[in-house]
mmCIF file of C-alpha atoms in Angstrom:
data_model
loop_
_atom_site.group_PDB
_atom_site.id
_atom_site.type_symbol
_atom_site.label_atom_id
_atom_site.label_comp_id
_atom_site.label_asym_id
_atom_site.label_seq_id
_atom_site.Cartn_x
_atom_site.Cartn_y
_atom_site.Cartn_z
ATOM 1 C CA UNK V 1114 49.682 87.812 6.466
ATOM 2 C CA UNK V 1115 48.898 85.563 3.194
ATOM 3 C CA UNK V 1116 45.016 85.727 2.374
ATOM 4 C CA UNK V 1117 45.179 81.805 2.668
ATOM 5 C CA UNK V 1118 44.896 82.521 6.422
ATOM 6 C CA UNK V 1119 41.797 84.627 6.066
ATOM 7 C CA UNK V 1120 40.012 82.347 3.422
ATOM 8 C CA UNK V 1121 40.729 78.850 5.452
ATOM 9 C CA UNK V 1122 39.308 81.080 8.521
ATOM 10 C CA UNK V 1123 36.212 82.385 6.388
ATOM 11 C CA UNK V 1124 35.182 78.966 4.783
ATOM 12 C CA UNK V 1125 35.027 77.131 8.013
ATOM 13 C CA UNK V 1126 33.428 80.276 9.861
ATOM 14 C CA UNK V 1127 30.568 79.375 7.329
ATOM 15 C CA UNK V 1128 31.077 75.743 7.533
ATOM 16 C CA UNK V 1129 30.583 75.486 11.803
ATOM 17 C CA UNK V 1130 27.521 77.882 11.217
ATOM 18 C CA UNK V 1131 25.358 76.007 9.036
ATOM 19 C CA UNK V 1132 26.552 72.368 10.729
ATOM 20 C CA UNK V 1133 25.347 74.160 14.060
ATOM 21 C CA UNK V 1134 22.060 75.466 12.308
ATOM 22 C CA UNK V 1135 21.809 71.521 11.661
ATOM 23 C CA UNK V 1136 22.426 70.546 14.773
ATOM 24 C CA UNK V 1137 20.141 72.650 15.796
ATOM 25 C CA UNK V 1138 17.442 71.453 13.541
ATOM 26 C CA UNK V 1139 18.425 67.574 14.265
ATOM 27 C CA UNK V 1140 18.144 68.092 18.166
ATOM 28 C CA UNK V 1141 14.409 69.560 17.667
ATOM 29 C CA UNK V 1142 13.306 67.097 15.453
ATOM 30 C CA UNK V 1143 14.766 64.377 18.221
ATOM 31 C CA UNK V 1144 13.525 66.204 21.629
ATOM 32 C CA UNK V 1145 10.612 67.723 20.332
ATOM 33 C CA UNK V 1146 9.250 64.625 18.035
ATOM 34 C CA UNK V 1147 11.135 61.978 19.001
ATOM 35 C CA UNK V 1148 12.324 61.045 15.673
ATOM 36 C CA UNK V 1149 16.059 61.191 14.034
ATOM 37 C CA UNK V 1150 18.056 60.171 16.702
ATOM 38 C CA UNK V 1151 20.907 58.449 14.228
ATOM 39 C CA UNK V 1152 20.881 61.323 11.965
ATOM 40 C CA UNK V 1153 21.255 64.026 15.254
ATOM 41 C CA UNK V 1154 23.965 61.720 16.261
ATOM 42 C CA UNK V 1155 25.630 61.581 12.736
ATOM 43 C CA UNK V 1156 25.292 65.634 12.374
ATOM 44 C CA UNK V 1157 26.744 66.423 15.627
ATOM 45 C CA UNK V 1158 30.071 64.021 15.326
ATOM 46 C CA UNK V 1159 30.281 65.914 12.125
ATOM 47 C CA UNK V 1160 29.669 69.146 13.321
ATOM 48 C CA UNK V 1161 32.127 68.345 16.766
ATOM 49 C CA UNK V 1162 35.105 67.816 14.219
ATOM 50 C CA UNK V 1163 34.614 70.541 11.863
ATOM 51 C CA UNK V 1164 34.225 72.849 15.099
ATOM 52 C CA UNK V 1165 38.463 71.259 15.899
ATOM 53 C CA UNK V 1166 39.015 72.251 12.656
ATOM 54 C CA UNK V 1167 37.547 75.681 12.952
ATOM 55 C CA UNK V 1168 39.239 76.263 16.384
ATOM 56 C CA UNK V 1169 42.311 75.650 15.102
ATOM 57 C CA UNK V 1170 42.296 78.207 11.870
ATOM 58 C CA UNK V 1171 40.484 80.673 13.929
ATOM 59 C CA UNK V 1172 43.704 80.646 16.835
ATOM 60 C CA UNK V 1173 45.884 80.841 13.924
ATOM 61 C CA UNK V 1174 44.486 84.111 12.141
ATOM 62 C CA UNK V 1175 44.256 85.509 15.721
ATOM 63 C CA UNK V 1176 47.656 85.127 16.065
ATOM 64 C CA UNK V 1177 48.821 86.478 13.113
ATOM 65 C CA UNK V 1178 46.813 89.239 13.542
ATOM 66 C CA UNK V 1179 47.760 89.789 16.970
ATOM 67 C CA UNK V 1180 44.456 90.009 18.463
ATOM 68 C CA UNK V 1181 44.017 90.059 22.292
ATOM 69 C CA UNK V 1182 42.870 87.735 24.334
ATOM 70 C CA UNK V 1183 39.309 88.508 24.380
ATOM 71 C CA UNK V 1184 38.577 89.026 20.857
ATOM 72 C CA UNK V 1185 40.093 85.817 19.931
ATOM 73 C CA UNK V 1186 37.907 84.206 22.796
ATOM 74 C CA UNK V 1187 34.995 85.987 21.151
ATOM 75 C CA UNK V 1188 35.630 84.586 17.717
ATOM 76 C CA UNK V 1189 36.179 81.405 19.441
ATOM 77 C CA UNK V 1190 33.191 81.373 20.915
ATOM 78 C CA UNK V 1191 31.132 82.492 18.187
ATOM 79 C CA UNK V 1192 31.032 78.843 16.936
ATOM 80 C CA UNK V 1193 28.723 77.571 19.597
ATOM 81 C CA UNK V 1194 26.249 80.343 19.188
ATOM 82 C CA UNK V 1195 23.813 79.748 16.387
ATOM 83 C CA UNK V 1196 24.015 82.912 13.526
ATOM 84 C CA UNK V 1197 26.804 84.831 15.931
ATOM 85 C CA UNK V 1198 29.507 82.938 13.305
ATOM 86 C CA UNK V 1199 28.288 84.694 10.032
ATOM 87 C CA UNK V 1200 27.756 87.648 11.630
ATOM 88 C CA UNK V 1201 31.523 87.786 13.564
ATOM 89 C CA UNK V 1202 33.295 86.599 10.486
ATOM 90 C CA UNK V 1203 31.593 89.641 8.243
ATOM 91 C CA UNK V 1204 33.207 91.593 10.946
ATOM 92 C CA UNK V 1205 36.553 89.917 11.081
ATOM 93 C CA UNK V 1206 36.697 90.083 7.418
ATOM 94 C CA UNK V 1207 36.569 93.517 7.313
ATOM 95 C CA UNK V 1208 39.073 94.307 9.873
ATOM 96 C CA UNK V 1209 41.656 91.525 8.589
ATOM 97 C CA UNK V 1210 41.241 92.483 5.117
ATOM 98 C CA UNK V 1211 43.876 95.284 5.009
ATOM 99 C CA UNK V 1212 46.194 93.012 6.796
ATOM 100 C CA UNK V 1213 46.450 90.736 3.711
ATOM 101 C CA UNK V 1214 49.937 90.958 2.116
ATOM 102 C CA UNK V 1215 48.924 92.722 -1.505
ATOM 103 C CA UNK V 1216 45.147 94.165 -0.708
ATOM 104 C CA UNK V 1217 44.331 97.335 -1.944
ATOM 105 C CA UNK V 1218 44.320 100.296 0.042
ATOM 106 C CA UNK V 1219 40.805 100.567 0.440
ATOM 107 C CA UNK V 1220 40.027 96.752 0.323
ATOM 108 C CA UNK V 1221 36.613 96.508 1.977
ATOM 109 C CA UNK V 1222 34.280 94.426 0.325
#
């Protein structure tokens, strides 16, 4: 597996989290204080498409690392729970990592 898998997966891992830690943010500010609509609406179009994105290079570094069907449903997941996606990607990362075409044998960072 090229590490260009495992770094497009990590980036937007980190990416969905902090948009949905927005999100999260934005929708309190607008439910709880009635204030920010356009900006909640602005952060979760954003946040919507990055998740496609996401989806998408999370399915492909389940595939190639031939997970079963419910980890990769976990990883999928872990985008629409607040904090689960840095804290399933450190995971990931370190089981993925030896799978990389030229990491060291003990490659765990």
């Amino acid at each position: 597996m090229k590490r260009s898998v495992l770094t497009r997966y990590r980036v937007m891992a980190y990416v969905t989290a902090v948009m949905l830690l927005i999100l999260c943010s934005c929708m309190v500010a607008k439910y709880g204080f009635d204030t920010g609509a356009d900006l909640t609406f602005a952060v979760s179009q954003a946040h919507g498409v990055l998740f496609m994105i996401y989806l998408v290079f999370a399915f492909d570094l389940g595939s190639k690392a031939k997970w079963p069907f419910g980890k990769l449903l976990w990883v999928l997941v872990s985008g629409t729970i607040p904090l689960a996606a840095f804290f399933v990607e450190r995971t990931i990362r370190a089981e993925v990592e030896p799978l990389v075409e030229g990491a060291p044998v003990g490659a765990r960072a």
